[in-house]
Coordinates of C-alpha atoms in Angstrom, one line a residue:
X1 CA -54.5 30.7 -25.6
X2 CA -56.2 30.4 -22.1
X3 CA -55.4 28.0 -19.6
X4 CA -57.5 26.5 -16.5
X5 CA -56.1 27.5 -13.0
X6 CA -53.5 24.7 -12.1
X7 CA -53.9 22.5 -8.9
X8 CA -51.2 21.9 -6.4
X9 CA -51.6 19.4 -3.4
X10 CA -48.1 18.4 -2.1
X11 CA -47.7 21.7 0.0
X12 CA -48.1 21.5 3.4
X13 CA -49.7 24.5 5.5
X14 CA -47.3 24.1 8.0
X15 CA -44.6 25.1 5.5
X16 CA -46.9 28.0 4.3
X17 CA -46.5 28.9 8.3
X18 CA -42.8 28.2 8.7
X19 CA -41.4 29.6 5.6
X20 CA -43.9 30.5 2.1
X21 CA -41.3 32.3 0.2
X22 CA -40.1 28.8 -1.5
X23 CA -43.6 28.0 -1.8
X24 CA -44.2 31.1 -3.2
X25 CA -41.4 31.0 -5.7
X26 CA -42.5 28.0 -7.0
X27 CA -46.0 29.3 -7.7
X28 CA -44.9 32.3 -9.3
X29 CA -43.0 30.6 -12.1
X30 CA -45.9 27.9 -12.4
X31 CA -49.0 30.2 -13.1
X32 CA -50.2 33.4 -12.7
X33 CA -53.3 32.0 -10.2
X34 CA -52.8 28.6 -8.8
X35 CA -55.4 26.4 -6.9
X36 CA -53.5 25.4 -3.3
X37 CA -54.9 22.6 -1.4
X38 CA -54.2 22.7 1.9
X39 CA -55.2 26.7 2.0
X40 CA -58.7 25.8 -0.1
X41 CA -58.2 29.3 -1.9
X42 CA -56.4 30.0 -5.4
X43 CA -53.9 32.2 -5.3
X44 CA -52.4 35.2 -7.0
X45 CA -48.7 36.1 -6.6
X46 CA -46.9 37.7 -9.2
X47 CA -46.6 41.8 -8.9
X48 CA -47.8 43.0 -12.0
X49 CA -51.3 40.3 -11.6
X50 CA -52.1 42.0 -8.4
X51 CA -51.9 45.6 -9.2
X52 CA -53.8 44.3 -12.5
X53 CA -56.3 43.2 -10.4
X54 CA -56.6 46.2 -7.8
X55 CA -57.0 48.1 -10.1
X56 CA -60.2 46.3 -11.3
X57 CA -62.7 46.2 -8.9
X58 CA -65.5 45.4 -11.1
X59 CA -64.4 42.3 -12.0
X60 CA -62.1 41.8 -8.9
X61 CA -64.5 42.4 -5.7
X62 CA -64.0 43.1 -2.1
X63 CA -67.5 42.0 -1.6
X64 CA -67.3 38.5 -1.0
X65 CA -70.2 37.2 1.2
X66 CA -68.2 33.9 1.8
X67 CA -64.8 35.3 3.2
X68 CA -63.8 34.4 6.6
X69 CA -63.7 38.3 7.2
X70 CA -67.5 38.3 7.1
X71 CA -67.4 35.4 8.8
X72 CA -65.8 36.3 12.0
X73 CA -66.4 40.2 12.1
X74 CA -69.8 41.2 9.9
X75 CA -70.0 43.0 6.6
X76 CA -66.7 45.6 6.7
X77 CA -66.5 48.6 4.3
X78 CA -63.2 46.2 3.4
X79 CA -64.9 43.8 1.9
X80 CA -67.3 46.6 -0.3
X81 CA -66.6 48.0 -3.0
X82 CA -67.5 51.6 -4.8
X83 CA -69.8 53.7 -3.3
X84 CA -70.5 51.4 0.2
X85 CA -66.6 51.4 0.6
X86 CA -66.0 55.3 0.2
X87 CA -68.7 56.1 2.6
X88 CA -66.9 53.2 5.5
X89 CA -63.7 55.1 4.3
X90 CA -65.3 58.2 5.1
X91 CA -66.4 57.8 8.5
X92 CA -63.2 57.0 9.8
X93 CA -61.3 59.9 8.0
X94 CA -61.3 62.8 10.7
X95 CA -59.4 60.6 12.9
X96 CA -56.5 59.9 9.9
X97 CA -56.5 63.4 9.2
X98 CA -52.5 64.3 8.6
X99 CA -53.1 67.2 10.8
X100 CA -54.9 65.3 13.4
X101 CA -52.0 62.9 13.5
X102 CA -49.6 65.0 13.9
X103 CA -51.0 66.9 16.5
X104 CA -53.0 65.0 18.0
X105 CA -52.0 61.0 18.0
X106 CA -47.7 62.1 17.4
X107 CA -47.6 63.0 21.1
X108 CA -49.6 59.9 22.3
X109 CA -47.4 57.7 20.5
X110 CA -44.5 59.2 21.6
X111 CA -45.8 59.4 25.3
X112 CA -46.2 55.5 25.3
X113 CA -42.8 54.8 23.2
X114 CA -40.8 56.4 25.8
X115 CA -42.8 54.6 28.7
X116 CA -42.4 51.5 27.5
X117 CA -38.6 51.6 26.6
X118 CA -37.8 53.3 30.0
X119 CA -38.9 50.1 31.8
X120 CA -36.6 48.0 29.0
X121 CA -33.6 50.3 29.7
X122 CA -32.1 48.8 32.8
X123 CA -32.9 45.3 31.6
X124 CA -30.1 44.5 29.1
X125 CA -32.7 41.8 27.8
X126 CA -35.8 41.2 26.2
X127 CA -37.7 39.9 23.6
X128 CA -39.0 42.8 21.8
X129 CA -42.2 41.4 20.6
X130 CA -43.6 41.2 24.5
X131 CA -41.7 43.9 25.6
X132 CA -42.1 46.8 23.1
X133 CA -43.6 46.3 19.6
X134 CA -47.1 44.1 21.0
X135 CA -47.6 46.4 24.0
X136 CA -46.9 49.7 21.7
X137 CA -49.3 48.4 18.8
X138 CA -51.8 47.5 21.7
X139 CA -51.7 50.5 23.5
X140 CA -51.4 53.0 20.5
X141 CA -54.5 51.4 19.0
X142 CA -56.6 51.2 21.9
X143 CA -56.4 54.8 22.1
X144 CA -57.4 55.5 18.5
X145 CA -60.5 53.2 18.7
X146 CA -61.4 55.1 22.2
X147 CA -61.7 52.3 24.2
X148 CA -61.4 52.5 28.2
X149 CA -58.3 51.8 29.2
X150 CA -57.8 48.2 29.4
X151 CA -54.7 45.5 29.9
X152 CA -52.5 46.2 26.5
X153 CA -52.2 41.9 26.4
X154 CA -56.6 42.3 26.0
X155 CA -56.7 43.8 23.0
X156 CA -53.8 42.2 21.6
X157 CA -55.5 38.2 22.3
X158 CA -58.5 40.2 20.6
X159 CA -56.5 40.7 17.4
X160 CA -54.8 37.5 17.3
X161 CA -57.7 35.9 17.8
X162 CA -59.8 37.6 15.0
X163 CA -56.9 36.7 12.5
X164 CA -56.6 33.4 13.6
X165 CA -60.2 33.6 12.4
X166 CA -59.7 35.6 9.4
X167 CA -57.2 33.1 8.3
X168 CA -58.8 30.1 9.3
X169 CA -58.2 28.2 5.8
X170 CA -57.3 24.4 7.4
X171 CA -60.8 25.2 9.3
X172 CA -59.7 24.6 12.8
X173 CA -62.9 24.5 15.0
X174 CA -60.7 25.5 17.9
X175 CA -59.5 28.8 16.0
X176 CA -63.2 29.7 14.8
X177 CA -64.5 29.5 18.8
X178 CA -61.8 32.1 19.7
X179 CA -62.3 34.1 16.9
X180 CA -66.1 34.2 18.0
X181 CA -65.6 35.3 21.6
X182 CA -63.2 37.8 20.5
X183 CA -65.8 39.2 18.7
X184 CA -68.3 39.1 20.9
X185 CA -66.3 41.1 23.3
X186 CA -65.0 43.3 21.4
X187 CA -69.0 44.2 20.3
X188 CA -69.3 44.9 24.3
X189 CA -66.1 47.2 24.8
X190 CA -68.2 48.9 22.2
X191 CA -71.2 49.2 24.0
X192 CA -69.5 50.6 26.7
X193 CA -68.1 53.6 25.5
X194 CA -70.5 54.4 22.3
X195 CA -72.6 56.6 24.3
X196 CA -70.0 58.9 25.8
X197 CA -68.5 59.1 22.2
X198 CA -71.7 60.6 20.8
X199 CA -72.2 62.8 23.1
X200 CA -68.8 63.9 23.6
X201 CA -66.6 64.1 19.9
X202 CA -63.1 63.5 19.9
X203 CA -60.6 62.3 17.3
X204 CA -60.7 58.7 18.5
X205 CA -62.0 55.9 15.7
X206 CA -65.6 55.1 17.4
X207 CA -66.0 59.5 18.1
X208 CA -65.9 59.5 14.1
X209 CA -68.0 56.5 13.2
X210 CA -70.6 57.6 15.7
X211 CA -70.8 60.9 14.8
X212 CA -70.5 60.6 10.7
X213 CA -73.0 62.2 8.6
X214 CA -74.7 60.2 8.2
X215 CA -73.9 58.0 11.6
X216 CA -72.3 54.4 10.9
X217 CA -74.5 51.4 11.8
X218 CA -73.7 50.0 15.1
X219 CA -73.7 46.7 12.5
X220 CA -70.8 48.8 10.9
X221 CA -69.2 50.1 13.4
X222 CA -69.0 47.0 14.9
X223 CA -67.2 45.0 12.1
X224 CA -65.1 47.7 11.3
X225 CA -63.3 48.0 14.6
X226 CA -62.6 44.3 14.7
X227 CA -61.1 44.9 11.4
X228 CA -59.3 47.7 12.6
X229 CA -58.2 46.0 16.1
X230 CA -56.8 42.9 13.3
X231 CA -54.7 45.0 11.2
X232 CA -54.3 47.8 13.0
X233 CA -52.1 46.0 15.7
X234 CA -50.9 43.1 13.9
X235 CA -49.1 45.2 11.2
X236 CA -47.4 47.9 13.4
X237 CA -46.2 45.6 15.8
X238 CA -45.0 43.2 13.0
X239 CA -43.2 46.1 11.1
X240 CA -41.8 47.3 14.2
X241 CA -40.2 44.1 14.7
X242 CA -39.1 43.0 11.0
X243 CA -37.7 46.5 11.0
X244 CA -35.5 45.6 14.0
X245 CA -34.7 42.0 12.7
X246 CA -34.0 43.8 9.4
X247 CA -31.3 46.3 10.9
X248 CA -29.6 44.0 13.5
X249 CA -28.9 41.2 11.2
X250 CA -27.2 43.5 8.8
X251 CA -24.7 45.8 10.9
X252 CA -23.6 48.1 7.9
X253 CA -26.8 49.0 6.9
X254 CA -27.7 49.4 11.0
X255 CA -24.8 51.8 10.9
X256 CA -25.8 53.7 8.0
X257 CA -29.5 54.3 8.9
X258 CA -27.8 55.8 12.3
X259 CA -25.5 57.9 10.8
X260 CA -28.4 59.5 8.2
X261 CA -31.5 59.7 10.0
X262 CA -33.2 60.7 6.6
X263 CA -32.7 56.9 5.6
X264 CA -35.4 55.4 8.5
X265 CA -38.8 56.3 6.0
X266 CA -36.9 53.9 3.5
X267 CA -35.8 51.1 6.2
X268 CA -39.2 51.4 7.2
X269 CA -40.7 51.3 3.6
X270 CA -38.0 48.1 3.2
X271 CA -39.0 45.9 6.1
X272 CA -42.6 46.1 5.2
X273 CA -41.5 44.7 1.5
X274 CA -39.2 42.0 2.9
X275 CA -41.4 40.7 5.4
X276 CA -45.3 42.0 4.5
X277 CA -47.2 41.8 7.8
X278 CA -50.3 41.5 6.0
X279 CA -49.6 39.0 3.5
X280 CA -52.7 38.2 1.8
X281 CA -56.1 39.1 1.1
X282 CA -59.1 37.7 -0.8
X283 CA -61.2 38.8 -3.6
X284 CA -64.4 36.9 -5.5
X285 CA -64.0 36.9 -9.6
X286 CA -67.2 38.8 -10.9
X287 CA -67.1 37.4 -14.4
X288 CA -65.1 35.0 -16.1
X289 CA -62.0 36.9 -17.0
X290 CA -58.5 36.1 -18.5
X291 CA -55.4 36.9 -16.2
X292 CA -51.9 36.6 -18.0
X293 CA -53.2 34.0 -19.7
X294 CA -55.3 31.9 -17.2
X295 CA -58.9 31.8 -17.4
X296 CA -60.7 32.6 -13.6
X297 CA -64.2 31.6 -13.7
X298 CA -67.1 34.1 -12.4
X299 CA -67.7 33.3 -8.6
X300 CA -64.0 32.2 -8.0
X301 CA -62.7 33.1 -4.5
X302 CA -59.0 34.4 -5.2
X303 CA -56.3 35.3 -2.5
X304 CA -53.5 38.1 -3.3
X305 CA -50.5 37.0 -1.7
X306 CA -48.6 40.5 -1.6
X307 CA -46.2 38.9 0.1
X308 CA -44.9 36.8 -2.4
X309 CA -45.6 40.1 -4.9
X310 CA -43.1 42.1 -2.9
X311 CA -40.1 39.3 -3.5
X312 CA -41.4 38.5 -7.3
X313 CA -37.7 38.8 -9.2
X314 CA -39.4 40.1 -12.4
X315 CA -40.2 43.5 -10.0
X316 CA -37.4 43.6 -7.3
X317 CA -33.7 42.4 -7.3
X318 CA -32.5 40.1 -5.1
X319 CA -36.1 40.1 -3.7
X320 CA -35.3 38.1 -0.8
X321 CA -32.5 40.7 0.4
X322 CA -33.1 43.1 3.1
X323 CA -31.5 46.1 1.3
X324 CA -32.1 49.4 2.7
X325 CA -30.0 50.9 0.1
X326 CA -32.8 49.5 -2.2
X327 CA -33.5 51.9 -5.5
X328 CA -36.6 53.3 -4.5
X329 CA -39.9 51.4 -5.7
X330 CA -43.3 50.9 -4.5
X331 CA -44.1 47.8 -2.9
X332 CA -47.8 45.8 -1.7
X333 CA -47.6 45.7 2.0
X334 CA -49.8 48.2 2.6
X335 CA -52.4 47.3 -0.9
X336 CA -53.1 49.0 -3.5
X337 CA -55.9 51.1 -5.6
X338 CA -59.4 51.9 -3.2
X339 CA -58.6 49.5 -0.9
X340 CA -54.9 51.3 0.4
X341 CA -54.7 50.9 3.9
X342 CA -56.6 53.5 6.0
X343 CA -53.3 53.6 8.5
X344 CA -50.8 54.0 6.7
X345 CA -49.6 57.0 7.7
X346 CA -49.9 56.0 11.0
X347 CA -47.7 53.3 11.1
X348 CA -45.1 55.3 8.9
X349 CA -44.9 57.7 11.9
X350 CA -45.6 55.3 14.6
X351 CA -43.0 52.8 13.6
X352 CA -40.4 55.1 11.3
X353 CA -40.2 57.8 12.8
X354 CA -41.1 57.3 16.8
X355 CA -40.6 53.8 18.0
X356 CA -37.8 52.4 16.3
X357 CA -35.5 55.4 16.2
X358 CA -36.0 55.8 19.5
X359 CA -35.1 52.3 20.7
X360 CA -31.8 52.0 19.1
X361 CA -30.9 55.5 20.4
X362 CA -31.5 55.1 23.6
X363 CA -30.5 51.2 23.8
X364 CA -26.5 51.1 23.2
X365 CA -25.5 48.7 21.3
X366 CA -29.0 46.5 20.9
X367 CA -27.8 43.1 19.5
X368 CA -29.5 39.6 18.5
X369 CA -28.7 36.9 21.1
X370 CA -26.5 33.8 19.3
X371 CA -27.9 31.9 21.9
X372 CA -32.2 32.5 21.2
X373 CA -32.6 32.9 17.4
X374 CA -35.4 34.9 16.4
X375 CA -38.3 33.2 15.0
X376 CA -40.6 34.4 12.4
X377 CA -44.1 32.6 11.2
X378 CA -46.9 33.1 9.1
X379 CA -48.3 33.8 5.6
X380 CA -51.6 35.1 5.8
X381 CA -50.3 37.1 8.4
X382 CA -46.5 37.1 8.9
X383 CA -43.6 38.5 11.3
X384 CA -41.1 37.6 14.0
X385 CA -43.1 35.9 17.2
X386 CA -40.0 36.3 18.6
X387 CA -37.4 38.9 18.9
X388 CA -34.7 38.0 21.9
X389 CA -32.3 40.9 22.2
X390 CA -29.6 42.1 24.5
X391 CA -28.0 45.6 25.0
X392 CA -25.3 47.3 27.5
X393 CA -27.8 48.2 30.2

């Protein structure tokens, strides 16, 4: 027997913000999808619903006219589906390329991990997400988009800005004007550099749209790069630091990845489950369709929370444990079927196997500080804000 898609109205967004995992919890256990009032969008958040669903993009669709995506940044081969979604895919491949990443971006990476953690090393101090993991996301990015050389804190206001936006569910006028102008410039760092892209290929992000066969839209490459500069700096930089948070607050494990090197793929693999840095994203119902036993009605705007999928208890043990030593599983944070994220890869190596690694090797005993608890926000998008640390200089 099928069901209509219950209604709750005594959350409050500001403890979707705070801490969702409760909330999340609680919506779990009462219904597959579940209408939530302060975030206007019904939501999905048990595992096995959302892999259902990715795996359906028929009657699931990325192509949603009405998403705040569209909204903020234009028509993005995220939100198509098929055919208009393998060619956005497409353009952008040379410059994910495993080879290309290795070779090429690997070095990069590198080059600006040990620059930025030679200026910490003398410090004894910091918090780590203005210090290391939003400079390092910033600066890493910019460089695969092939913009000019800019301030690492521009780009990053860009991206917080266009998730703001992108996230936008109270409908905060304040949020949606920032959102704007971070679009509009990001459209003329474009403009400045398109030319000398075309006529000059290179394994940068723009060199590849540009130069596709056939050649991305400016309309395209546009709204793609602002989707890139969203979650291709929030999620590295987030992962970075949940990865941190992870290790610090639990010594033995700390000790264990250090003593096995081989274990920081699965730390790295763990953080992102604990803590998703992308945490949800919408789809529109195509036809009226029955999901574990709810009915969703054709034109229904849906949101999968993946990161109440990757602490569901009918999938994961102890789901709200940081447990490196996790039996290996695959997890949500980086999505699933057509739709897996483009960077992957990237922000295995970037964060797994070059940042972190680095930091607690060449920061002696990196600690949290009693006194300046970190603090972590979010649900849409979610990580430490935070990350005060102290090590023997």
């Amino acid at each position: 027997m099928t069901s209509t898609v219950p209604v709750v109205t005594d959350i409050a967004y500001q403890d979707l913000l705070d801490d969702p995992y409760p909330i999340f919890r609680r919506l779990r256990e009462l219904a597959p999808a579940v209408f939530v009032e302060p975030a206007k969008l019904t939501l999905v958040t048990r595992f096995d619903d959302i892999v259902r669903i990715e795996r359906d993009p028929a009657t699931y669709s990325a192509d949603n006219p009405t998403s705040l995506v569209n909204r903020i940044m234009g028509p993005t081969f995220m939100r198509k589906d098929g055919a208009e979604h393998a060619i956005g895919r497409k353009a952008i491949e040379p410059s994910f390329r495993p080879a290309t990443i290795k070779e090429y971006w690997a070095p990069k990476f590198t080059a600006i991990a040990e620059a930025l953690i030679d200026d910490l090393s003398t410090a004894g101090e910091a918090d780590l997400f203005s210090a290391l993991a939003a400079p390092m996301a910033s600066l890493s990015l910019m460089a695969m988009i092939g913009f000019r050389e800019m301030p690492w804190q521009t780009l990053a206001d860009w991206s917080q800005a266009l998730i703001d936006g992108a996230g936008n569910y109270a409908a905060d006028a304040e949020i949606e004007r920032k959102a704007m102008q971070a679009s509009a410039d990001v459209d003329a760092a474009i403009d400045a550099v398109l030319d000398d892209h075309r006529s000059h290929p290179n394994p940068s992000i723009l060199s590849s749209m540009v130069n596709a066969d056939p050649p991305m839209p400016i309309e395209g490459i546009r709204a793609n790069i602002k989707v890139i500069i969203g979650g291709g700096l929030n999620e590295p930089r987030d992962a970075i630091l949940t990865l941190v948070l992870g290790l610090l607050q639990n010594p033995a494990q700390k000790d264990s990845v250090l003593a096995k090197p081989e274990l920081w793929p699965a730390a790295l693999e763990e953080a992102v489950r604990w803590i998703s840095p992308i945490g949800m994203y919408p789809r529109r119902v195509t036809r009226d369709v029955d999901l574990s036993g709810t009915t969703l009605a054709e034109g229904l705007q849906i949101g999968l929370c993946v990161g109440a999928a990757n602490r569901d208890g009918n999938r994961f043990a102890e789901p709200d444990r940081f447990d490196v030593m996790r039996p290996k599983q695959s997890h949500l944070a980086f999505g699933a079927g057509p739709h897996f994220c483009a960077g992957t890869w990237v922000s295995r190596l970037t964060v797994g196997k070059i940042v972190v690694p680095m930091l607690f090797a060449r920061l002696r005993n990196l600690r949290l500080r009693a006194e300046a608890p970190p603090a972590v926000r979010g649900w849409v998008f979610r990580g430490p804000v935070t990350l005060p640390v102290r090590w023997d200089a």
